[in-house]
Tab-separated table of C-alpha atoms in Angstrom:
chain	number	residue	atom	x	y	z
A	399	MET	CA	67.068	89.493	103.049
A	400	THR	CA	70.873	91.398	103.301
A	401	THR	CA	71.041	94.120	105.134
A	402	VAL	CA	73.316	96.699	102.998
A	403	ALA	CA	74.357	100.085	104.137
A	404	VAL	CA	76.565	102.861	101.627
A	405	LEU	CA	78.837	104.904	103.346
A	406	GLY	CA	78.015	108.100	101.158
A	407	GLY	CA	74.608	109.150	99.417
A	408	GLY	CA	76.014	111.144	96.396
A	409	ARG	CA	75.917	109.815	92.664
A	410	ILE	CA	77.137	106.695	92.839
A	411	GLY	CA	75.722	105.264	96.198
A	412	GLU	CA	72.434	106.791	95.258
A	413	ALA	CA	72.864	104.748	91.977
A	414	LEU	CA	73.289	101.493	93.632
A	415	LEU	CA	70.786	101.916	96.367
A	416	GLY	CA	68.214	102.901	93.350
A	417	GLY	CA	69.183	99.952	91.470
A	418	LEU	CA	68.721	97.835	94.529
A	419	VAL	CA	65.030	99.036	95.494
A	420	ALA	CA	64.301	98.720	91.473
A	421	SER	CA	65.181	95.126	91.616
A	422	GLY	CA	63.132	94.375	94.534
A	423	HIS	CA	65.358	94.878	97.638
A	424	ASP	CA	63.445	95.489	100.690
A	425	PRO	CA	63.769	99.637	101.433
A	426	ALA	CA	63.849	98.885	104.528
A	427	ALA	CA	66.851	96.902	104.705
A	428	LEU	CA	68.926	99.122	102.746
A	429	SER	CA	70.030	101.850	104.387
A	430	VAL	CA	72.713	105.208	103.923
A	431	VAL	CA	75.410	107.498	105.417
A	432	GLU	CA	75.558	110.749	104.799
A	433	ARG	CA	76.770	113.533	106.095
A	434	ASP	CA	74.932	116.124	104.302
A	435	ALA	CA	72.079	116.437	105.814
A	436	ALA	CA	70.057	117.838	102.379
A	437	ARG	CA	71.438	115.505	100.173
A	438	ALA	CA	70.551	112.741	103.072
A	439	ASP	CA	67.242	113.257	103.574
A	440	ASP	CA	66.039	113.841	99.278
A	441	VAL	CA	67.618	110.569	98.759
A	442	ALA	CA	65.934	108.680	101.796
A	443	ALA	CA	62.074	109.867	100.746
A	444	ARG	CA	62.981	109.362	96.794
A	445	LEU	CA	64.345	105.781	98.128
A	446	GLY	CA	62.350	105.014	100.699
A	447	ILE	CA	65.137	103.992	102.536
A	448	GLU	CA	66.563	105.302	106.148
A	449	VAL	CA	69.467	107.600	107.317
A	450	VAL	CA	71.886	105.846	109.693
A	451	GLY	CA	74.727	107.134	111.027
A	452	ALA	CA	78.587	105.684	110.224
A	453	LEU	CA	78.362	103.474	113.775
A	454	GLU	CA	74.846	102.358	113.424
A	455	ALA	CA	75.652	101.398	109.731
A	456	ALA	CA	78.629	99.145	110.571
A	457	ARG	CA	77.094	97.232	113.616
A	458	ARG	CA	73.837	96.171	111.387
A	459	ALA	CA	74.927	95.731	107.867
A	460	ASP	CA	75.935	92.857	105.861
A	461	VAL	CA	77.398	94.023	103.389
A	462	LEU	CA	78.803	97.675	104.049
A	463	VAL	CA	79.849	99.072	100.808
A	464	VAL	CA	82.312	102.628	101.157
A	465	ALA	CA	81.418	104.987	98.332
A	466	VAL	CA	82.928	108.138	99.622
A	467	LYS	CA	85.754	109.880	98.024
A	468	PRO	CA	89.032	108.309	97.941
A	469	GLN	CA	90.674	110.964	100.366
A	470	ASP	CA	88.452	109.920	103.111
A	471	VAL	CA	87.643	106.151	102.958
A	472	ALA	CA	90.532	105.804	105.664
A	473	GLY	CA	88.925	108.637	108.042
A	474	VAL	CA	85.746	106.555	107.353
A	475	LEU	CA	86.920	103.127	107.731
A	476	GLY	CA	88.863	104.280	111.192
A	477	GLU	CA	85.549	105.721	112.174
A	478	VAL	CA	83.324	102.518	111.906
A	479	GLY	CA	85.924	99.639	112.254
A	480	GLY	CA	85.682	99.615	116.029
A	481	SER	CA	82.416	98.879	115.643
A	482	LEU	CA	82.439	95.957	113.190
A	483	PRO	CA	80.520	92.864	114.535
A	484	ASP	CA	81.504	89.464	114.681
A	485	PRO	CA	81.776	87.651	111.868
A	486	ARG	CA	82.071	90.553	110.161
A	487	PRO	CA	80.238	92.420	107.428
A	488	VAL	CA	81.816	92.258	103.755
A	489	VAL	CA	83.454	95.178	103.104
A	490	VAL	CA	82.453	96.350	98.815
A	491	SER	CA	84.731	99.653	98.443
A	492	LEU	CA	83.863	101.664	95.501
A	493	ALA	CA	86.736	104.237	96.343
A	494	ALA	CA	88.970	104.838	93.211
A	495	GLY	CA	92.950	103.437	92.892
A	496	ILE	CA	92.905	101.883	97.034
A	497	PRO	CA	94.158	98.754	97.397
A	498	THR	CA	92.741	95.799	99.044
A	499	ALA	CA	95.861	95.841	101.208
A	500	ALA	CA	95.615	99.798	102.508
A	501	LEU	CA	91.945	99.074	103.280
A	502	GLU	CA	92.380	95.971	105.250
A	503	GLU	CA	94.736	98.291	107.237
A	504	TRP	CA	92.099	100.038	108.051
A	505	LEU	CA	89.636	97.768	109.072
A	506	PRO	CA	89.363	94.767	111.765
A	507	GLU	CA	91.486	91.966	110.962
A	508	ALA	CA	89.915	89.428	108.845
A	509	THR	CA	87.587	91.571	107.157
A	510	PRO	CA	86.415	90.230	104.195
A	511	VAL	CA	87.506	93.121	101.298
A	512	VAL	CA	85.950	93.199	97.464
A	513	ARG	CA	87.349	96.330	95.829
A	514	VAL	CA	85.364	97.464	93.132
A	515	MET	CA	86.072	99.917	90.228
A	516	PRO	CA	82.818	101.062	88.677
A	517	ASN	CA	81.851	103.269	85.694
A	518	THR	CA	79.584	106.681	85.756
A	519	PRO	CA	76.762	104.197	83.894
A	520	MET	CA	76.118	102.422	87.090
A	521	LEU	CA	73.546	106.158	86.989
A	522	VAL	CA	71.908	104.403	84.451
A	523	GLY	CA	71.599	100.646	85.879
A	524	ARG	CA	74.625	99.864	83.058
A	525	ALA	CA	77.905	100.121	84.913
A	526	MET	CA	80.709	97.556	84.050
A	527	CYS	CA	82.011	96.814	87.501
A	528	VAL	CA	85.625	95.071	88.113
A	529	LEU	CA	85.871	93.215	91.095
A	530	SER	CA	89.136	91.807	92.963
A	531	PRO	CA	89.112	89.821	96.326
A	532	GLY	CA	91.089	90.896	99.087
A	533	SER	CA	92.852	88.265	101.405
A	534	HIS	CA	90.073	87.186	103.381
A	535	ALA	CA	87.431	87.291	101.243
A	536	ASP	CA	86.381	84.024	99.928
A	537	GLU	CA	83.541	83.058	97.327
A	538	THR	CA	81.060	83.745	99.381
A	539	ALA	CA	82.181	87.271	99.298
A	540	LEU	CA	82.424	87.818	96.306
A	541	GLY	CA	79.395	86.453	95.020
A	542	THR	CA	77.690	88.650	97.770
A	543	ALA	CA	78.944	92.010	95.918
A	544	GLU	CA	78.587	90.372	92.796
A	545	THR	CA	75.024	89.720	93.712
A	546	LEU	CA	74.772	93.503	94.968
A	547	LEU	CA	76.486	95.227	91.877
A	548	GLY	CA	73.966	93.468	89.602
A	549	ALA	CA	71.821	95.325	90.312
A	550	VAL	CA	73.137	97.911	88.550
A	551	GLY	CA	74.915	96.007	85.557
A	552	ARG	CA	77.262	93.693	84.677
A	553	THR	CA	80.435	92.696	86.817
A	554	VAL	CA	83.222	90.601	85.911
A	555	ARG	CA	86.464	89.359	88.325
A	556	VAL	CA	90.180	90.180	88.136
A	557	PRO	CA	93.772	89.720	89.726
A	558	GLU	CA	94.534	92.938	91.432
A	559	ALA	CA	97.346	93.262	89.532
A	560	GLN	CA	94.814	93.846	86.827
A	561	GLN	CA	92.848	96.672	88.153
A	562	ASP	CA	94.821	99.698	86.954
A	563	VAL	CA	94.824	98.273	83.172
A	564	ALA	CA	90.404	97.276	84.282
A	565	THR	CA	90.796	101.333	84.807
A	566	ALA	CA	92.043	102.265	81.819
A	567	LEU	CA	89.419	100.430	79.935
A	568	SER	CA	86.453	100.935	81.528
A	569	GLY	CA	86.922	103.147	84.662
A	570	SER	CA	87.861	106.164	82.156
A	571	GLY	CA	86.506	104.635	79.314
A	572	PRO	CA	82.807	106.779	79.039
A	573	ALA	CA	84.952	109.752	78.686
A	574	TYR	CA	86.629	108.307	75.286
A	575	LEU	CA	83.459	106.950	74.398
A	576	PHE	CA	81.786	110.923	75.211
A	577	LEU	CA	85.121	112.518	73.921
A	578	VAL	CA	84.389	110.537	70.445
A	579	ALA	CA	80.728	111.245	70.434
A	580	GLU	CA	81.745	114.659	70.889
A	581	ALA	CA	83.950	114.783	67.620
A	582	MET	CA	81.463	113.332	66.087
A	583	ILE	CA	78.614	115.886	66.661
A	584	GLU	CA	81.035	118.759	66.179
A	585	ALA	CA	82.187	117.035	62.509
A	586	GLY	CA	77.874	117.418	61.941
A	587	VAL	CA	77.431	120.727	62.631
A	588	ALA	CA	80.577	122.452	60.823
A	589	LEU	CA	78.976	120.100	57.726
A	590	GLY	CA	75.480	122.059	58.052
A	591	LEU	CA	73.624	119.999	60.178
A	592	ALA	CA	71.187	121.606	63.468
A	593	ARG	CA	73.223	121.079	67.027
A	594	PRO	CA	70.481	119.110	68.224
A	595	VAL	CA	69.852	116.814	65.185
A	596	ALA	CA	73.761	116.342	65.368
A	597	THR	CA	73.698	115.423	68.551
A	598	GLN	CA	70.591	112.989	68.071
A	599	LEU	CA	71.915	110.899	65.405
A	600	VAL	CA	75.781	110.386	67.409
A	601	SER	CA	74.049	109.641	70.769
A	602	THR	CA	71.690	107.256	69.574
A	603	THR	CA	74.013	105.444	67.456
A	604	VAL	CA	76.640	105.150	70.209
A	605	ASP	CA	74.074	103.711	71.999
A	606	GLY	CA	72.902	101.143	69.391
A	607	ALA	CA	76.187	100.259	68.740
A	608	GLY	CA	76.890	99.528	72.519
A	609	GLY	CA	73.991	97.238	72.556
A	610	LEU	CA	75.313	95.228	69.460
A	611	LEU	CA	78.493	94.657	71.429
A	612	THR	CA	76.738	93.831	75.012
A	613	ASP	CA	74.636	91.522	72.922
A	614	ASP	CA	75.316	87.915	74.053
A	615	SER	CA	72.346	86.055	72.506
A	616	ASP	CA	74.629	84.347	69.633
A	617	GLY	CA	77.859	84.635	72.072
A	618	PRO	CA	80.026	87.870	72.387
A	619	ALA	CA	80.771	90.203	69.105
A	620	HIS	CA	83.933	90.727	68.289
A	621	PRO	CA	83.930	95.028	67.423
A	622	GLY	CA	85.819	93.346	64.411
A	623	LEU	CA	83.278	91.880	63.157
A	624	LEU	CA	80.356	94.470	63.461
A	625	ARG	CA	82.603	96.560	61.396
A	626	GLU	CA	83.169	94.829	59.166
A	627	ALA	CA	79.420	94.540	58.798
A	628	VAL	CA	79.517	98.011	58.492
A	629	THR	CA	81.890	98.380	55.457
A	630	SER	CA	81.324	97.583	51.518
A	631	PRO	CA	84.265	97.310	49.695
A	632	GLY	CA	84.805	100.599	48.065
A	633	GLY	CA	82.000	102.432	50.094
A	634	THR	CA	81.694	105.124	51.929
A	635	THR	CA	82.286	103.610	55.258
A	636	ALA	CA	85.556	102.075	54.777
A	637	ALA	CA	86.558	106.187	52.992
A	638	ALA	CA	85.852	107.245	56.637
A	639	LEU	CA	88.148	104.231	58.564
A	640	ARG	CA	90.596	104.803	55.949
A	641	VAL	CA	90.984	108.213	57.739
A	642	LEU	CA	91.044	107.509	61.016
A	643	GLU	CA	93.315	104.531	60.562
A	644	ALA	CA	95.967	107.175	58.646
A	645	HIS	CA	95.358	109.746	62.178
A	646	GLY	CA	97.143	107.081	64.233
A	647	LEU	CA	93.218	106.617	65.840
A	648	ARG	CA	94.344	102.424	66.856
A	649	ALA	CA	97.972	104.307	68.879
A	650	ALA	CA	96.378	107.458	69.754
A	651	PHE	CA	93.983	104.516	71.629
A	652	SER	CA	97.028	102.296	73.116
A	653	ASP	CA	98.956	105.852	74.409
A	654	ALA	CA	95.568	106.964	76.151
A	655	VAL	CA	94.989	103.909	77.979
A	656	GLU	CA	98.610	103.338	78.986
A	657	ALA	CA	99.383	106.842	80.527
A	658	CYS	CA	95.201	106.150	82.460
A	659	ARG	CA	96.930	102.764	83.643
A	660	ASP	CA	100.219	104.273	84.669
A	661	THR	CA	98.435	107.382	86.607
A	662	SER	CA	96.285	104.902	87.883
A	663	ARG	CA	99.552	103.022	89.328
A	664	ALA	CA	100.873	105.847	90.531
A	665	LEU	CA	97.770	106.773	92.764
A	666	GLY	CA	97.499	103.103	94.338
A	667	ALA	CA	100.921	103.648	95.294
A	668	THR	CA	100.355	106.060	97.483
A	669	TYR	CA	97.702	104.357	99.698
A	670	GLY	CA	100.281	101.640	99.543
A	671	GLY	CA	99.026	99.753	96.491
């Protein structure tokens, strides 16, 4: 079984390890590197995995997952790079904004690197993970990363030049939807609903609508068709949508996604991307 070591036992690192355990991966083949001893012990106890040092993780892992904060990646990879065996393990980076060229610069030559933009639904096993290969990552390395991340959600491949757009859609996307949900709840409360009732109505509606969007039993659903199915001519939904369109909802989302993309691009440039 593939041996996986995760550098970083924070929420995302733990979510990935938990997904692997839940999907049947042998806990004995999993390990975590976490400098916070209390956090490390907590993750290890709940998942039944081993806590190891960074150098040990680098020496024995078939897949080395980088799940530390972006500003810590260079230091962590600089620490473990000299301990990577030959053939090299696949290095899967979950660090936002760091291009594969920078990752490869911090690692030994010919290390296969896969850059991934996950999102926070990974915490509930429903992530959207966007993968881009580095210059030494072949089909086998990409397949390994896809199998790994399939334990916590869905995956899609894009050229690395499109990672900033993917970040603006799926990486930051949950925040947009949370803002929409928050606004809907507040509107319901303002119109007389108790907050717990409004929250339940909106959260369950968002969850159900997401299920319709991702249900591909009959092929991918177009959101426009799903919207039309709810919208009767001259009806209540049509009245509400007319107001949203009048307030420039589409333009606002377009501008927001563009702003996110540009910021992601600028941050990546600080690492040489």
